[in-house]
Structures are given as C-alpha cells and as structure tokens.
PDB file of N, CA and C in Angstrom:
ATOM      1  N   UNK A   1       0.834  -1.147  -0.107  1.00 83.00           N
ATOM      2  CA  UNK A   1       0.021   0.113   0.097  1.00 83.00           C
ATOM      3  C   UNK A   1       0.919   1.264  -0.057  1.00 83.00           C
ATOM      4  N   UNK A   2       1.930   1.093   0.739  1.00 90.00           N
ATOM      5  CA  UNK A   2       2.815   2.441   0.763  1.00 90.00           C
ATOM      6  C   UNK A   2       3.464   2.683  -0.487  1.00 90.00           C
ATOM      7  N   UNK A   3       4.006   1.650  -1.219  1.00 90.00           N
ATOM      8  CA  UNK A   3       4.754   1.762  -2.495  1.00 90.00           C
ATOM      9  C   UNK A   3       3.775   2.361  -3.516  1.00 90.00           C
ATOM     10  N   UNK A   4       2.445   1.927  -3.432  1.00 92.00           N
ATOM     11  CA  UNK A   4       1.469   2.370  -4.449  1.00 92.00           C
ATOM     12  C   UNK A   4       1.139   3.949  -4.271  1.00 92.00           C
ATOM     13  N   UNK A   5       1.187   4.362  -2.933  1.00 94.00           N
ATOM     14  CA  UNK A   5       0.936   5.730  -2.528  1.00 94.00           C
ATOM     15  C   UNK A   5       1.990   6.652  -2.949  1.00 94.00           C
ATOM     16  N   UNK A   6       3.260   6.062  -2.768  1.00 94.00           N
ATOM     17  CA  UNK A   6       4.572   6.859  -3.044  1.00 94.00           C
ATOM     18  C   UNK A   6       4.593   7.022  -4.626  1.00 94.00           C
ATOM     19  N   UNK A   7       4.311   5.989  -5.408  1.00 93.00           N
ATOM     20  CA  UNK A   7       4.292   5.992  -6.921  1.00 93.00           C
ATOM     21  C   UNK A   7       3.210   6.973  -7.493  1.00 93.00           C
ATOM     22  N   UNK A   8       2.079   6.984  -6.851  1.00 94.00           N
ATOM     23  CA  UNK A   8       0.960   7.904  -7.247  1.00 94.00           C
ATOM     24  C   UNK A   8       1.328   9.270  -6.977  1.00 94.00           C
ATOM     25  N   UNK A   9       1.989   9.489  -5.893  1.00 94.00           N
ATOM     26  CA  UNK A   9       2.401  11.129  -5.613  1.00 94.00           C
ATOM     27  C   UNK A   9       3.357  11.592  -6.408  1.00 94.00           C
ATOM     28  N   UNK A  10       4.458  10.547  -6.772  1.00 94.00           N
ATOM     29  CA  UNK A  10       5.512  10.901  -7.775  1.00 94.00           C
ATOM     30  C   UNK A  10       4.939  11.173  -9.114  1.00 94.00           C
ATOM     31  N   UNK A  11       3.964  10.345  -9.701  1.00 93.00           N
ATOM     32  CA  UNK A  11       3.306  10.592 -10.904  1.00 93.00           C
ATOM     33  C   UNK A  11       2.539  11.852 -11.056  1.00 93.00           C
ATOM     34  N   UNK A  12       1.895  12.261  -9.999  1.00 95.00           N
ATOM     35  CA  UNK A  12       1.152  13.353  -9.908  1.00 95.00           C
ATOM     36  C   UNK A  12       2.009  14.669  -9.868  1.00 95.00           C
ATOM     37  N   UNK A  13       3.056  14.609  -8.970  1.00 96.00           N
ATOM     38  CA  UNK A  13       3.970  15.743  -9.012  1.00 96.00           C
ATOM     39  C   UNK A  13       4.680  15.786 -10.369  1.00 96.00           C
ATOM     40  N   UNK A  14       5.172  14.726 -10.740  1.00 95.00           N
ATOM     41  CA  UNK A  14       5.820  14.837 -12.245  1.00 95.00           C
ATOM     42  C   UNK A  14       4.838  15.414 -13.206  1.00 95.00           C
ATOM     43  N   UNK A  15       3.628  15.065 -13.227  1.00 95.00           N
ATOM     44  CA  UNK A  15       2.685  15.570 -14.265  1.00 95.00           C
ATOM     45  C   UNK A  15       2.312  16.923 -14.063  1.00 95.00           C
ATOM     46  N   UNK A  16       2.219  17.356 -12.979  1.00 96.00           N
ATOM     47  CA  UNK A  16       1.993  18.729 -12.693  1.00 96.00           C
ATOM     48  C   UNK A  16       3.172  19.741 -13.093  1.00 96.00           C
ATOM     49  N   UNK A  17       4.443  19.226 -12.825  1.00 97.00           N
ATOM     50  CA  UNK A  17       5.582  19.941 -13.198  1.00 97.00           C
ATOM     51  C   UNK A  17       5.674  20.134 -14.780  1.00 97.00           C
ATOM     52  N   UNK A  18       5.563  18.960 -15.365  1.00 96.00           N
ATOM     53  CA  UNK A  18       5.690  18.889 -16.790  1.00 96.00           C
ATOM     54  C   UNK A  18       4.476  19.679 -17.497  1.00 96.00           C
ATOM     55  N   UNK A  19       3.232  19.561 -16.928  1.00 96.00           N
ATOM     56  CA  UNK A  19       2.169  20.248 -17.424  1.00 96.00           C
ATOM     57  C   UNK A  19       2.531  21.832 -17.442  1.00 96.00           C
ATOM     58  N   UNK A  20       3.007  22.371 -16.368  1.00 96.00           N
ATOM     59  CA  UNK A  20       3.337  23.655 -16.385  1.00 96.00           C
ATOM     60  C   UNK A  20       4.414  24.093 -17.296  1.00 96.00           C
ATOM     61  N   UNK A  21       5.436  23.266 -17.439  1.00 96.00           N
ATOM     62  CA  UNK A  21       6.484  23.573 -18.232  1.00 96.00           C
ATOM     63  C   UNK A  21       6.042  23.580 -19.748  1.00 96.00           C
ATOM     64  N   UNK A  22       5.192  22.639 -20.161  1.00 96.00           N
ATOM     65  CA  UNK A  22       4.692  22.444 -21.577  1.00 96.00           C
ATOM     66  C   UNK A  22       3.608  23.597 -21.819  1.00 96.00           C
ATOM     67  N   UNK A  23       2.931  23.922 -20.930  1.00 96.00           N
ATOM     68  CA  UNK A  23       1.981  24.931 -21.100  1.00 96.00           C
ATOM     69  C   UNK A  23       2.715  26.418 -21.319  1.00 96.00           C
ATOM     70  N   UNK A  24       3.663  26.639 -20.569  1.00 95.00           N
ATOM     71  CA  UNK A  24       4.556  27.896 -20.894  1.00 95.00           C
ATOM     72  C   UNK A  24       5.180  27.837 -22.236  1.00 95.00           C
ATOM     73  N   UNK A  25       5.348  26.687 -22.815  1.00 94.00           N
ATOM     74  CA  UNK A  25       5.948  26.660 -24.200  1.00 94.00           C
ATOM     75  C   UNK A  25       5.074  26.876 -25.237  1.00 94.00           C
ATOM     76  N   UNK A  26       3.708  26.726 -24.975  1.00 93.00           N
ATOM     77  CA  UNK A  26       2.727  26.931 -26.110  1.00 93.00           C
ATOM     78  C   UNK A  26       2.744  28.392 -26.594  1.00 93.00           C
ATOM     79  N   UNK A  27       2.763  28.539 -27.857  1.00 91.00           N
ATOM     80  CA  UNK A  27       2.585  29.826 -28.619  1.00 91.00           C
ATOM     81  C   UNK A  27       1.373  30.047 -29.025  1.00 91.00           C
ATOM     82  N   UNK A  28       0.617  31.046 -28.574  1.00 88.00           N
ATOM     83  CA  UNK A  28      -0.629  31.383 -29.054  1.00 88.00           C
ATOM     84  C   UNK A  28      -0.562  32.366 -30.173  1.00 88.00           C
ATOM     85  N   UNK A  29      -1.133  31.948 -31.411  1.00 87.00           N
ATOM     86  CA  UNK A  29      -1.019  32.980 -32.475  1.00 87.00           C
ATOM     87  C   UNK A  29      -1.700  34.149 -32.528  1.00 87.00           C
ATOM     88  N   UNK A  30      -1.297  35.137 -33.185  1.00 88.00           N
ATOM     89  CA  UNK A  30      -1.984  36.362 -33.378  1.00 88.00           C
ATOM     90  C   UNK A  30      -3.114  36.425 -34.453  1.00 88.00           C
ATOM     91  N   UNK A  31      -2.886  35.639 -35.663  1.00 85.00           N
ATOM     92  CA  UNK A  31      -3.874  35.749 -36.646  1.00 85.00           C
ATOM     93  C   UNK A  31      -4.817  34.615 -36.616  1.00 85.00           C
ATOM     94  N   UNK A  32      -5.658  34.633 -37.494  1.00 86.00           N
ATOM     95  CA  UNK A  32      -6.734  33.577 -37.478  1.00 86.00           C
ATOM     96  C   UNK A  32      -6.352  32.372 -38.467  1.00 86.00           C
ATOM     97  N   UNK A  33      -5.658  32.511 -39.323  1.00 87.00           N
ATOM     98  CA  UNK A  33      -5.292  31.444 -40.258  1.00 87.00           C
ATOM     99  C   UNK A  33      -4.324  30.475 -39.713  1.00 87.00           C
ATOM    100  N   UNK A  34      -3.549  30.800 -38.566  1.00 85.00           N
ATOM    101  CA  UNK A  34      -2.676  29.845 -37.963  1.00 85.00           C
ATOM    102  C   UNK A  34      -3.276  28.725 -37.159  1.00 85.00           C
ATOM    103  N   UNK A  35      -4.601  28.980 -36.839  1.00 87.00           N
ATOM    104  CA  UNK A  35      -5.363  27.920 -36.091  1.00 87.00           C
ATOM    105  C   UNK A  35      -5.602  26.677 -36.943  1.00 87.00           C
ATOM    106  N   UNK A  36      -5.635  26.808 -38.265  1.00 89.00           N
ATOM    107  CA  UNK A  36      -5.844  25.775 -39.201  1.00 89.00           C
ATOM    108  C   UNK A  36      -4.437  25.063 -39.699  1.00 89.00           C
ATOM    109  N   UNK A  37      -3.286  25.284 -39.086  1.00 87.00           N
ATOM    110  CA  UNK A  37      -2.210  24.618 -39.301  1.00 87.00           C
ATOM    111  C   UNK A  37      -1.878  23.447 -38.407  1.00 87.00           C
ATOM    112  N   UNK A  38      -1.204  22.548 -38.895  1.00 89.00           N
ATOM    113  CA  UNK A  38      -0.769  21.440 -38.061  1.00 89.00           C
ATOM    114  C   UNK A  38       0.160  21.636 -36.912  1.00 89.00           C
ATOM    115  N   UNK A  39       1.102  22.534 -37.291  1.00 88.00           N
ATOM    116  CA  UNK A  39       2.219  22.979 -36.219  1.00 88.00           C
ATOM    117  C   UNK A  39       1.452  23.541 -35.031  1.00 88.00           C
ATOM    118  N   UNK A  40       0.307  24.110 -35.194  1.00 89.00           N
ATOM    119  CA  UNK A  40      -0.194  24.711 -34.065  1.00 89.00           C
ATOM    120  C   UNK A  40      -0.776  23.554 -32.925  1.00 89.00           C
ATOM    121  N   UNK A  41      -1.295  22.681 -33.523  1.00 91.00           N
ATOM    122  CA  UNK A  41      -1.920  21.487 -32.761  1.00 91.00           C
ATOM    123  C   UNK A  41      -1.010  20.459 -32.339  1.00 91.00           C
ATOM    124  N   UNK A  42       0.151  20.507 -32.903  1.00 93.00           N
ATOM    125  CA  UNK A  42       1.269  19.620 -32.495  1.00 93.00           C
ATOM    126  C   UNK A  42       1.832  20.045 -31.150  1.00 93.00           C
ATOM    127  N   UNK A  43       1.717  21.126 -30.786  1.00 92.00           N
ATOM    128  CA  UNK A  43       2.266  21.649 -29.561  1.00 92.00           C
ATOM    129  C   UNK A  43       1.418  21.214 -28.430  1.00 92.00           C
ATOM    130  N   UNK A  44       0.193  20.757 -28.546  1.00 94.00           N
ATOM    131  CA  UNK A  44      -0.509  20.242 -27.356  1.00 94.00           C
ATOM    132  C   UNK A  44      -0.419  18.829 -27.092  1.00 94.00           C
ATOM    133  N   UNK A  45       0.263  18.130 -27.836  1.00 94.00           N
ATOM    134  CA  UNK A  45       0.533  16.848 -27.616  1.00 94.00           C
ATOM    135  C   UNK A  45       1.233  16.271 -26.265  1.00 94.00           C
ATOM    136  N   UNK A  46       2.501  17.087 -26.005  1.00 95.00           N
ATOM    137  CA  UNK A  46       3.019  16.952 -24.595  1.00 95.00           C
ATOM    138  C   UNK A  46       2.454  17.340 -23.494  1.00 95.00           C
ATOM    139  N   UNK A  47       1.402  18.230 -23.708  1.00 95.00           N
ATOM    140  CA  UNK A  47       0.609  18.794 -22.564  1.00 95.00           C
ATOM    141  C   UNK A  47      -0.456  17.667 -22.238  1.00 95.00           C
ATOM    142  N   UNK A  48      -0.911  17.095 -23.371  1.00 95.00           N
ATOM    143  CA  UNK A  48      -1.920  16.025 -23.106  1.00 95.00           C
ATOM    144  C   UNK A  48      -1.214  14.884 -22.360  1.00 95.00           C
ATOM    145  N   UNK A  49      -0.166  14.494 -22.716  1.00 95.00           N
ATOM    146  CA  UNK A  49       0.553  13.363 -22.237  1.00 95.00           C
ATOM    147  C   UNK A  49       0.786  13.606 -20.605  1.00 95.00           C
ATOM    148  N   UNK A  50       1.307  14.853 -20.260  1.00 95.00           N
ATOM    149  CA  UNK A  50       1.540  15.006 -19.043  1.00 95.00           C
ATOM    150  C   UNK A  50       0.297  15.189 -18.165  1.00 95.00           C
ATOM    151  N   UNK A  51      -0.749  15.614 -18.714  1.00 95.00           N
ATOM    152  CA  UNK A  51      -2.014  15.613 -17.987  1.00 95.00           C
ATOM    153  C   UNK A  51      -2.482  14.133 -17.725  1.00 95.00           C
ATOM    154  N   UNK A  52      -2.078  13.289 -18.600  1.00 95.00           N
ATOM    155  CA  UNK A  52      -2.514  11.866 -18.427  1.00 95.00           C
ATOM    156  C   UNK A  52      -1.665  11.255 -17.129  1.00 95.00           C
ATOM    157  N   UNK A  53      -0.513  11.785 -17.008  1.00 94.00           N
ATOM    158  CA  UNK A  53       0.237  11.334 -15.742  1.00 94.00           C
ATOM    159  C   UNK A  53      -0.214  11.925 -14.627  1.00 94.00           C
ATOM    160  N   UNK A  54      -1.011  12.949 -14.554  1.00 95.00           N
ATOM    161  CA  UNK A  54      -1.745  13.559 -13.290  1.00 95.00           C
ATOM    162  C   UNK A  54      -2.778  12.665 -13.015  1.00 95.00           C
ATOM    163  N   UNK A  55      -3.648  12.224 -14.178  1.00 95.00           N
ATOM    164  CA  UNK A  55      -4.730  11.426 -13.926  1.00 95.00           C
ATOM    165  C   UNK A  55      -4.226  10.063 -13.489  1.00 95.00           C
ATOM    166  N   UNK A  56      -3.259   9.474 -13.999  1.00 93.00           N
ATOM    167  CA  UNK A  56      -2.797   8.146 -13.682  1.00 93.00           C
ATOM    168  C   UNK A  56      -2.375   8.274 -12.082  1.00 93.00           C
ATOM    169  N   UNK A  57      -1.632   9.352 -11.694  1.00 93.00           N
ATOM    170  CA  UNK A  57      -1.424   9.398 -10.313  1.00 93.00           C
ATOM    171  C   UNK A  57      -2.570   9.526  -9.353  1.00 93.00           C
ATOM    172  N   UNK A  58      -3.540  10.035  -9.908  1.00 91.00           N
ATOM    173  CA  UNK A  58      -4.779  10.285  -9.014  1.00 91.00           C
ATOM    174  C   UNK A  58      -5.409   8.879  -8.757  1.00 91.00           C
TER     175      UNK A  58
END
C-alpha cells in the first residue's frame, strides 16, 4: 500500500511540473489562419501526455 501511494504521488507531482512547463512553451498565434495549421496543434501533444500522468497518479 505504501509503495502504491509513493508512486502515485510521484506521478502526480511529475505530471503537474511537466504540465506547467509544456503550457508555458505553447505559442498562441495572433492571426486567424494559424489555427488551421498542423504545427499549432502539434504543440498540445506533450501537454496532453503530462495531464494523463496527473490522472494516472490520481
């Protein structure tokens, strides 16, 4: 039970730290046409994975 609690706390803390770091790296565009490009949506992949770490830790 203790090992499971430690691993869940580690996953949650790691996920929160990575989520904050990846969120700060996101560049929000000025124009309207940039929202339709693949490069804009590719920057949300690491954020989604780090949020999954938070959910897995929970």
